[in-house]
Short mmCIF file of C-alpha atoms and ligand atoms in Angstrom, two decimals:
data_model
loop_
_atom_site.label_atom_id
_atom_site.label_comp_id
_atom_site.label_asym_id
_atom_site.label_seq_id
_atom_site.Cartn_x
_atom_site.Cartn_y
_atom_site.Cartn_z
CA MET A 1217 -28.77 -23.74 66.30
CA THR A 1218 -26.17 -26.20 65.05
CA LEU A 1219 -28.88 -27.48 62.70
CA GLU A 1220 -29.33 -23.95 61.29
CA LYS A 1221 -25.62 -23.40 60.88
CA ASP A 1222 -25.21 -26.77 59.26
CA ILE A 1223 -27.98 -26.20 56.72
CA LEU A 1224 -26.91 -22.67 55.83
CA GLN A 1225 -23.34 -23.87 55.25
CA GLN A 1226 -24.59 -26.58 52.92
CA VAL A 1227 -26.67 -24.03 51.00
CA ALA A 1228 -23.70 -21.68 50.61
CA ALA A 1229 -21.54 -24.55 49.35
CA ALA A 1230 -24.05 -25.81 46.77
CA SER A 1231 -22.60 -25.30 43.29
CA GLU A 1232 -25.59 -26.25 41.19
CA GLU A 1233 -29.35 -26.12 41.32
CA ALA A 1234 -29.76 -29.88 41.72
CA ALA A 1235 -27.72 -29.79 44.95
CA LEU A 1236 -29.94 -26.99 46.28
CA GLU A 1237 -33.05 -29.02 45.54
CA ALA A 1238 -31.56 -31.99 47.43
CA ILE A 1239 -30.94 -29.75 50.45
CA ARG A 1240 -34.52 -28.44 50.30
CA VAL A 1241 -35.92 -32.00 50.30
CA ALA A 1242 -33.58 -33.05 53.12
CA THR A 1243 -34.66 -30.13 55.33
CA LEU A 1244 -38.10 -28.81 54.40
CA GLY A 1245 -39.42 -31.92 52.62
CA LYS A 1246 -41.98 -34.26 54.31
CA LYS A 1247 -39.24 -36.32 55.87
CA GLY A 1248 -36.76 -33.50 56.09
CA SER A 1249 -34.81 -32.66 59.23
CA ILE A 1250 -36.86 -29.53 60.04
CA SER A 1251 -40.14 -31.33 59.34
CA GLU A 1252 -39.03 -34.11 61.70
CA GLN A 1253 -38.45 -31.51 64.44
CA MET A 1254 -41.94 -30.10 63.83
CA LYS A 1255 -43.38 -33.54 64.50
CA LEU A 1256 -41.86 -33.50 67.99
CA LEU A 1257 -43.84 -30.35 68.93
CA GLY A 1258 -46.99 -32.42 69.68
CA ALA A 1259 -45.32 -34.14 72.61
CA MET A 1260 -44.28 -30.83 74.25
CA SER A 1261 -46.03 -28.79 76.92
CA PRO A 1262 -47.97 -25.79 75.58
CA ASP A 1263 -45.31 -23.34 76.82
CA GLU A 1264 -42.43 -25.34 75.40
CA ARG A 1265 -44.32 -25.79 72.11
CA LYS A 1266 -44.83 -22.04 71.76
CA VAL A 1267 -41.13 -21.27 72.04
CA ALA A 1268 -39.86 -24.22 70.00
CA GLY A 1269 -42.59 -23.80 67.35
CA ALA A 1270 -41.78 -20.13 66.82
CA ALA A 1271 -38.06 -20.93 66.57
CA LEU A 1272 -38.69 -23.70 64.03
CA ASN A 1273 -40.86 -21.38 61.89
CA VAL A 1274 -38.08 -18.78 61.86
CA LEU A 1275 -35.59 -21.50 60.86
CA LYS A 1276 -37.91 -22.72 58.10
CA ASP A 1277 -38.16 -19.20 56.61
CA LYS A 1278 -34.42 -18.64 56.91
CA VAL A 1279 -33.59 -21.86 55.10
CA ALA A 1280 -36.19 -21.20 52.37
CA ASP A 1281 -34.79 -17.67 51.84
CA ALA A 1282 -31.21 -18.89 51.79
CA ILE A 1283 -32.05 -21.52 49.18
CA ALA A 1284 -33.89 -18.97 47.00
CA ALA A 1285 -31.03 -16.47 47.25
CA ARG A 1286 -28.40 -19.07 46.41
CA LYS A 1287 -30.50 -20.24 43.47
CA GLY A 1288 -30.55 -16.68 42.11
CA VAL A 1289 -26.76 -16.41 42.38
CA LEU A 1290 -26.24 -19.74 40.62
CA GLN A 1291 -28.62 -18.84 37.80
CA GLU A 1292 -26.90 -15.53 37.22
CA ALA A 1293 -23.47 -17.12 37.11
CA GLN A 1294 -24.73 -19.66 34.62
CA LEU A 1295 -26.13 -16.90 32.37
CA GLU A 1296 -22.82 -15.00 32.52
CA GLN A 1297 -20.97 -18.10 31.48
CA ARG A 1298 -23.30 -18.74 28.56
CA LEU A 1299 -23.06 -15.14 27.34
CA ALA A 1300 -19.27 -15.30 27.50
CA SER A 1301 -19.10 -18.53 25.52
CA GLU A 1302 -21.56 -17.32 22.89
CA LYS A 1303 -19.96 -13.89 22.47
CA ILE A 1304 -19.50 -12.54 18.91
CA ASP A 1305 -17.25 -9.52 18.35
CA VAL A 1306 -19.20 -7.65 15.68
CA THR A 1307 -16.31 -5.22 15.25
CA LEU A 1308 -14.00 -7.92 13.82
CA PRO A 1309 -13.43 -7.65 10.06
CA ALA A 1310 -15.57 -9.98 7.98
CA ARG A 1311 -12.44 -11.30 6.22
CA ALA A 1312 -9.42 -12.36 8.23
CA GLU A 1313 -6.75 -11.19 5.73
CA PRO A 1314 -6.97 -8.44 3.16
CA ARG A 1315 -6.62 -10.16 -0.19
CA GLY A 1316 -5.73 -7.22 -2.40
CA THR A 1317 -2.10 -6.48 -3.20
CA VAL A 1318 -0.19 -3.41 -4.30
CA HIS A 1319 0.67 -3.58 -8.00
CA PRO A 1320 4.43 -3.63 -8.75
CA VAL A 1321 4.02 -0.38 -10.72
CA SER A 1322 2.52 1.38 -7.68
CA GLN A 1323 5.17 -0.12 -5.44
CA VAL A 1324 8.05 1.04 -7.66
CA TRP A 1325 6.40 4.44 -8.11
CA GLU A 1326 6.43 4.89 -4.33
CA GLU A 1327 9.99 3.60 -4.03
CA VAL A 1328 11.25 6.10 -6.63
CA VAL A 1329 9.38 8.98 -4.99
CA GLN A 1330 10.97 8.01 -1.66
CA ILE A 1331 14.50 7.98 -3.09
CA PHE A 1332 14.26 11.28 -4.97
CA GLY A 1333 12.30 12.86 -2.12
CA ASP A 1334 15.29 12.11 0.09
CA LEU A 1335 17.56 13.79 -2.48
CA GLY A 1336 15.43 16.96 -2.29
CA PHE A 1337 13.15 16.48 -5.31
CA ALA A 1338 9.47 17.47 -5.32
CA VAL A 1339 6.80 15.61 -7.32
CA ALA A 1340 5.26 17.46 -10.29
CA GLU A 1341 2.31 16.48 -12.49
CA GLY A 1342 0.86 17.13 -15.92
CA PRO A 1343 -2.18 16.01 -17.94
CA HIS A 1344 -2.34 12.74 -19.92
CA ILE A 1345 -3.99 14.56 -22.81
CA GLU A 1346 -1.46 17.12 -24.01
CA ASP A 1347 -1.32 19.74 -26.70
CA ASP A 1348 1.24 19.74 -29.45
CA PHE A 1349 3.17 22.61 -27.88
CA HIS A 1350 3.96 20.90 -24.56
CA ASN A 1351 4.47 17.38 -25.94
CA PHE A 1352 6.60 18.38 -28.97
CA THR A 1353 7.24 21.97 -29.99
CA ALA A 1354 8.43 23.34 -26.66
CA LEU A 1355 10.72 20.31 -26.36
CA ASN A 1356 12.55 21.39 -29.50
CA ILE A 1357 10.67 18.95 -31.73
CA PRO A 1358 9.31 21.19 -34.49
CA GLN A 1359 6.50 20.29 -36.93
CA GLU A 1360 8.49 18.29 -39.46
CA HIS A 1361 10.98 16.72 -37.05
CA PRO A 1362 11.39 12.92 -37.54
CA ALA A 1363 11.04 12.35 -33.74
CA ARG A 1364 7.31 12.99 -34.16
CA GLN A 1365 7.06 9.81 -36.23
CA GLU A 1366 9.33 7.84 -33.92
CA HIS A 1367 6.97 8.44 -31.03
CA ASP A 1368 4.08 6.41 -32.54
CA THR A 1369 1.71 9.02 -31.22
CA PHE A 1370 -1.98 8.48 -30.46
CA TYR A 1371 -3.65 11.58 -31.93
CA PHE A 1372 -7.13 12.90 -31.20
CA ASN A 1373 -9.34 14.19 -34.02
CA GLU A 1374 -8.47 17.55 -35.48
CA LYS A 1375 -10.02 20.61 -33.89
CA PRO A 1376 -11.63 23.29 -36.13
CA ASP A 1377 -8.33 25.22 -36.05
CA GLY A 1378 -6.48 22.18 -37.41
CA SER A 1379 -4.60 21.39 -34.18
CA ARG A 1380 -4.70 17.94 -32.63
CA MET A 1381 -4.40 16.95 -28.99
CA VAL A 1382 -2.31 13.86 -28.20
CA LEU A 1383 -2.02 11.25 -25.48
CA ARG A 1384 1.33 12.37 -24.11
CA THR A 1385 4.11 10.21 -25.55
CA HIS A 1386 6.46 10.91 -22.64
CA THR A 1387 6.53 12.73 -19.29
CA SER A 1388 8.86 15.40 -20.71
CA PRO A 1389 6.02 17.95 -21.23
CA VAL A 1390 5.94 18.24 -17.41
CA GLN A 1391 9.39 19.87 -17.72
CA ILE A 1392 7.84 22.72 -19.72
CA ARG A 1393 4.84 23.05 -17.42
CA THR A 1394 7.11 23.18 -14.36
CA MET A 1395 9.46 25.79 -15.84
CA LEU A 1396 6.50 27.94 -16.89
CA SER A 1397 4.90 27.76 -13.45
CA SER A 1398 7.82 27.96 -11.01
CA LYS A 1399 11.12 29.73 -10.50
CA PRO A 1400 14.58 28.12 -10.39
CA PRO A 1401 16.15 26.40 -8.60
CA ILE A 1402 13.94 23.55 -9.89
CA ARG A 1403 14.31 19.99 -8.69
CA ILE A 1404 11.35 17.82 -9.63
CA ILE A 1405 10.42 14.33 -10.66
CA ALA A 1406 7.23 13.64 -12.58
CA PRO A 1407 6.00 10.06 -12.47
CA GLY A 1408 3.06 9.20 -14.71
CA ARG A 1409 1.39 7.39 -17.56
CA THR A 1410 2.57 7.75 -21.12
CA PHE A 1411 1.18 6.36 -24.37
CA ARG A 1412 2.60 5.03 -27.64
CA CYS A 1413 1.18 2.77 -30.33
CA ASP A 1414 3.59 -0.11 -29.71
CA SER A 1415 3.36 -3.63 -28.21
CA ASP A 1416 5.83 -6.46 -27.58
CA MET A 1417 7.56 -8.10 -24.57
CA THR A 1418 9.06 -4.81 -23.42
CA HIS A 1419 6.59 -2.29 -24.91
CA THR A 1420 2.92 -1.67 -24.15
CA PRO A 1421 0.60 1.04 -25.55
CA MET A 1422 0.33 2.53 -22.07
CA PHE A 1423 3.41 2.58 -19.90
CA ASN A 1424 4.90 4.64 -17.09
CA GLN A 1425 7.81 7.03 -17.01
CA ILE A 1426 9.48 9.14 -14.40
CA GLU A 1427 10.79 12.44 -15.61
CA GLY A 1428 13.48 14.29 -13.69
CA LEU A 1429 14.43 17.93 -14.07
CA VAL A 1430 17.06 20.09 -12.40
CA ILE A 1431 17.38 23.73 -13.41
CA ASP A 1432 19.61 26.26 -11.69
CA GLU A 1433 22.71 28.25 -12.58
CA THR A 1434 25.45 25.66 -12.03
CA SER A 1435 24.24 22.04 -12.29
CA HIS A 1436 26.21 19.98 -14.81
CA MET A 1437 26.68 16.47 -16.26
CA GLY A 1438 28.77 15.37 -13.28
CA HIS A 1439 25.80 15.99 -10.98
CA LEU A 1440 23.52 14.14 -13.38
CA LYS A 1441 25.76 11.06 -13.41
CA TRP A 1442 26.08 11.07 -9.64
CA ILE A 1443 22.35 11.36 -9.10
CA LEU A 1444 21.56 8.54 -11.52
CA ALA A 1445 24.20 6.27 -9.98
CA GLU A 1446 22.95 7.05 -6.45
CA PHE A 1447 19.43 6.38 -7.58
CA CYS A 1448 20.30 3.00 -9.11
CA LYS A 1449 22.19 1.85 -6.01
CA SER A 1450 19.33 2.89 -3.74
CA PHE A 1451 16.64 1.46 -5.97
CA PHE A 1452 18.28 -1.90 -6.63
CA GLU A 1453 19.47 -2.02 -3.00
CA VAL A 1454 23.07 -2.88 -3.89
CA ASP A 1455 26.44 -1.27 -3.17
CA ASP A 1456 27.40 -1.14 -6.80
CA VAL A 1457 25.46 -1.29 -10.06
CA LYS A 1458 27.10 -1.63 -13.45
CA MET A 1459 25.74 1.15 -15.63
CA ARG A 1460 26.57 2.04 -19.19
CA PHE A 1461 26.32 5.68 -20.30
CA ARG A 1462 25.94 5.73 -24.08
CA SER A 1463 26.04 8.95 -26.02
CA SER A 1464 22.76 9.42 -27.82
CA HIS A 1465 20.48 12.02 -29.28
CA PHE A 1466 17.30 13.66 -28.04
CA PRO A 1467 15.99 16.92 -29.46
CA PHE A 1468 15.46 18.32 -25.96
CA THR A 1469 18.96 17.67 -24.58
CA GLU A 1470 22.48 18.53 -25.68
CA PRO A 1471 24.59 16.54 -25.03
CA SER A 1472 22.36 13.47 -24.58
CA MET A 1473 23.00 10.03 -23.20
CA GLU A 1474 21.14 6.82 -22.70
CA VAL A 1475 21.76 4.69 -19.65
CA ASP A 1476 21.73 0.89 -19.72
CA ILE A 1477 21.88 -1.36 -16.75
CA ASN A 1478 23.67 -4.70 -16.62
CA CYS A 1479 21.44 -7.78 -16.38
CA SER A 1480 21.02 -11.40 -17.42
CA TRP A 1481 17.98 -13.06 -19.00
CA GLU A 1482 18.98 -16.63 -18.28
CA GLY A 1483 16.14 -19.15 -17.94
CA GLY A 1484 13.56 -16.51 -18.84
CA GLN A 1485 14.35 -14.72 -15.56
CA VAL A 1486 15.83 -11.28 -15.61
CA LYS A 1487 18.50 -10.67 -12.97
CA ILE A 1488 20.16 -7.39 -12.21
CA GLY A 1489 23.94 -6.85 -11.85
CA GLN A 1490 25.04 -10.08 -13.57
CA GLY A 1491 25.33 -11.64 -17.00
CA SER A 1492 26.26 -9.95 -20.23
CA SER A 1493 23.02 -8.27 -21.31
CA TRP A 1494 22.14 -4.62 -21.00
CA LEU A 1495 18.71 -3.11 -20.69
CA GLU A 1496 18.09 0.53 -21.50
CA ILE A 1497 16.35 2.18 -18.56
CA LEU A 1498 16.56 5.88 -19.24
CA GLY A 1499 17.40 8.78 -21.52
CA SER A 1500 19.05 11.90 -20.18
CA GLY A 1501 21.16 14.95 -20.92
CA MET A 1502 21.72 18.64 -20.43
CA VAL A 1503 18.53 20.55 -21.13
CA HIS A 1504 18.70 22.18 -24.59
CA PRO A 1505 18.78 26.02 -24.53
CA ASN A 1506 15.70 26.08 -26.80
CA VAL A 1507 13.77 24.10 -24.17
CA ILE A 1508 14.84 26.44 -21.39
CA LYS A 1509 13.66 29.34 -23.56
CA ALA A 1510 10.32 27.63 -24.25
CA GLY A 1511 9.99 27.22 -20.48
CA GLY A 1512 10.15 30.99 -20.13
CA LEU A 1513 13.68 31.09 -18.70
CA ASP A 1514 16.88 32.71 -19.94
CA PRO A 1515 19.29 30.04 -21.25
CA ALA A 1516 22.17 32.48 -20.80
CA LYS A 1517 21.51 32.39 -17.07
CA TYR A 1518 19.99 28.99 -16.38
CA GLN A 1519 21.16 25.49 -17.16
CA GLY A 1520 20.43 22.01 -15.92
CA PHE A 1521 19.75 18.42 -16.77
CA ALA A 1522 16.83 16.07 -17.26
CA TRP A 1523 16.07 12.42 -17.62
CA GLY A 1524 13.20 10.13 -18.50
CA LEU A 1525 13.15 6.75 -16.80
CA GLY A 1526 11.05 3.72 -17.79
CA LEU A 1527 9.19 2.94 -14.57
CA ASP A 1528 7.87 -0.44 -15.74
CA ARG A 1529 11.31 -1.37 -17.06
CA ILE A 1530 12.98 -0.90 -13.70
CA ALA A 1531 10.10 -2.76 -12.01
CA MET A 1532 10.74 -5.72 -14.35
CA LEU A 1533 14.44 -5.61 -13.59
CA LYS A 1534 14.15 -5.31 -9.84
CA TYR A 1535 11.45 -7.90 -9.33
CA GLY A 1536 12.41 -10.33 -12.11
CA ILE A 1537 9.26 -9.93 -14.19
CA PRO A 1538 9.97 -11.07 -17.76
CA ASP A 1539 6.97 -9.77 -19.73
CA LEU A 1540 5.82 -6.17 -19.54
CA ARG A 1541 2.41 -6.92 -21.01
CA ALA A 1542 1.41 -8.90 -17.90
CA PHE A 1543 1.57 -5.64 -15.91
CA PHE A 1544 -1.62 -4.46 -17.56
CA GLU A 1545 -3.61 -7.67 -17.97
CA ALA A 1546 -5.21 -7.54 -14.50
CA ASP A 1547 -4.65 -11.29 -14.02
CA LEU A 1548 -5.38 -11.93 -10.34
CA ARG A 1549 -3.02 -14.89 -10.14
CA TRP A 1550 -0.20 -12.70 -11.46
CA LEU A 1551 -1.09 -9.96 -8.99
CA ARG A 1552 -1.10 -12.37 -6.06
CA HIS A 1553 2.34 -13.57 -7.10
CA TYR A 1554 4.02 -10.25 -7.88
CA GLY A 1555 1.95 -7.89 -5.71
CA PHE A 1556 3.05 -6.32 -2.44
CA LYS A 1557 1.40 -6.30 0.99
CA ALA A 1558 -0.99 -3.40 1.22
CA LEU A 1559 0.44 -2.00 4.43
CA SER A 1560 4.18 -2.44 3.87
CA VAL A 1561 4.85 1.07 2.61
CA PRO A 1562 8.35 1.51 1.17
CA THR A 1563 10.59 3.91 3.08
CA LEU A 1564 14.34 4.48 3.01
CA PRO A 1565 14.91 3.71 6.70
CA GLY A 1566 12.39 0.85 6.78
CA GLY A 1567 13.47 -0.75 3.50
CA LEU A 1568 12.18 -0.24 -0.01
CA SER A 1569 10.96 -3.71 -0.89
N1 DAH B 1411 11.32 11.70 -23.28
C1 DAH B 1411 12.23 10.65 -23.66
C2 DAH B 1411 11.47 9.43 -24.13
O1 DAH B 1411 10.33 9.32 -23.85
C3 DAH B 1411 13.10 10.25 -22.51
C4 DAH B 1411 14.01 11.33 -22.11
C5 DAH B 1411 15.26 11.43 -22.65
C6 DAH B 1411 13.61 12.28 -21.18
C7 DAH B 1411 16.13 12.41 -22.30
C8 DAH B 1411 14.48 13.30 -20.81
C9 DAH B 1411 15.74 13.35 -21.37
O2 DAH B 1411 14.14 14.20 -19.91
O3 DAH B 1411 16.58 14.34 -21.00
O4 DAH B 1411 12.03 8.59 -24.75
#
């Protein structure tokens, strides 16, 4: 019995197949311990041999079974280990890091929407291909007005009735569309593409503007100035921004002003809030009564203000990008340098940039 216990303990302790095989040879093999016992049976009396022989046969079977069972356990453990070490997670993304970036124009677009959204403005839209009425006439720019030439307009071919569609030269037509389709109080911004036949370091044939429009019964220039100053502080993430309000002229506003922002261009880098240069970022003013009328509203009752902001301009200023043309060249190296992480969405509480 101690022999049995001894062997079964050894089997249970074996940690690899080679050790099991050694135990089998040492017990059941020709010169194994059990085989040696068998040899002693010949010298026994028939009765003794019967009892001892039966017991040895039982022991032989037990040991063989124990070895086979242990072998199964070891093989299974080995398989588990191999599967674990060769595991491939097919749900992992094929590329470790997303390589695309958010274009500075998209980033700034979202930042501006966040800021004005917080101030209670909704986002409005209009088509890129506009008719003459919305792009010019309704904005108090009649047929022979010189502003039509100043806009370097891209015209489409004449229609049979002599009219021509245009690529909108500014986002201001969205003012008209909004007034015609909604009731005051109106507080909207309209970000979008605009088109003019012009190209240099700060002008491209396609560029982006953000229109703003407030129409109600009481809003005045003081509100306009406050909103623009608040916007600039929020957008440039500073406590104070030097702004210059210059009186100007637009057919669709009276009075009108242009707003410049203080910057420096030293070393080919543009920096905001320092130096002695100014960059024009927007035009604004009180909406002209003729425009309110064209929008289907009574100028004796309603008043308000509007502005048109150069989206690419403020992106250049904020992120120190010297040449506007690079925005639209789709140069991947440029995008990797100036682009933003895809998942860092700008929010006011979380930070805009
Ligand atoms: N539409 C003008 C432009 O493209 C910008 C502008 C000026 C828009 C004054 C306005 C405004 O809404 O009030 O140059």
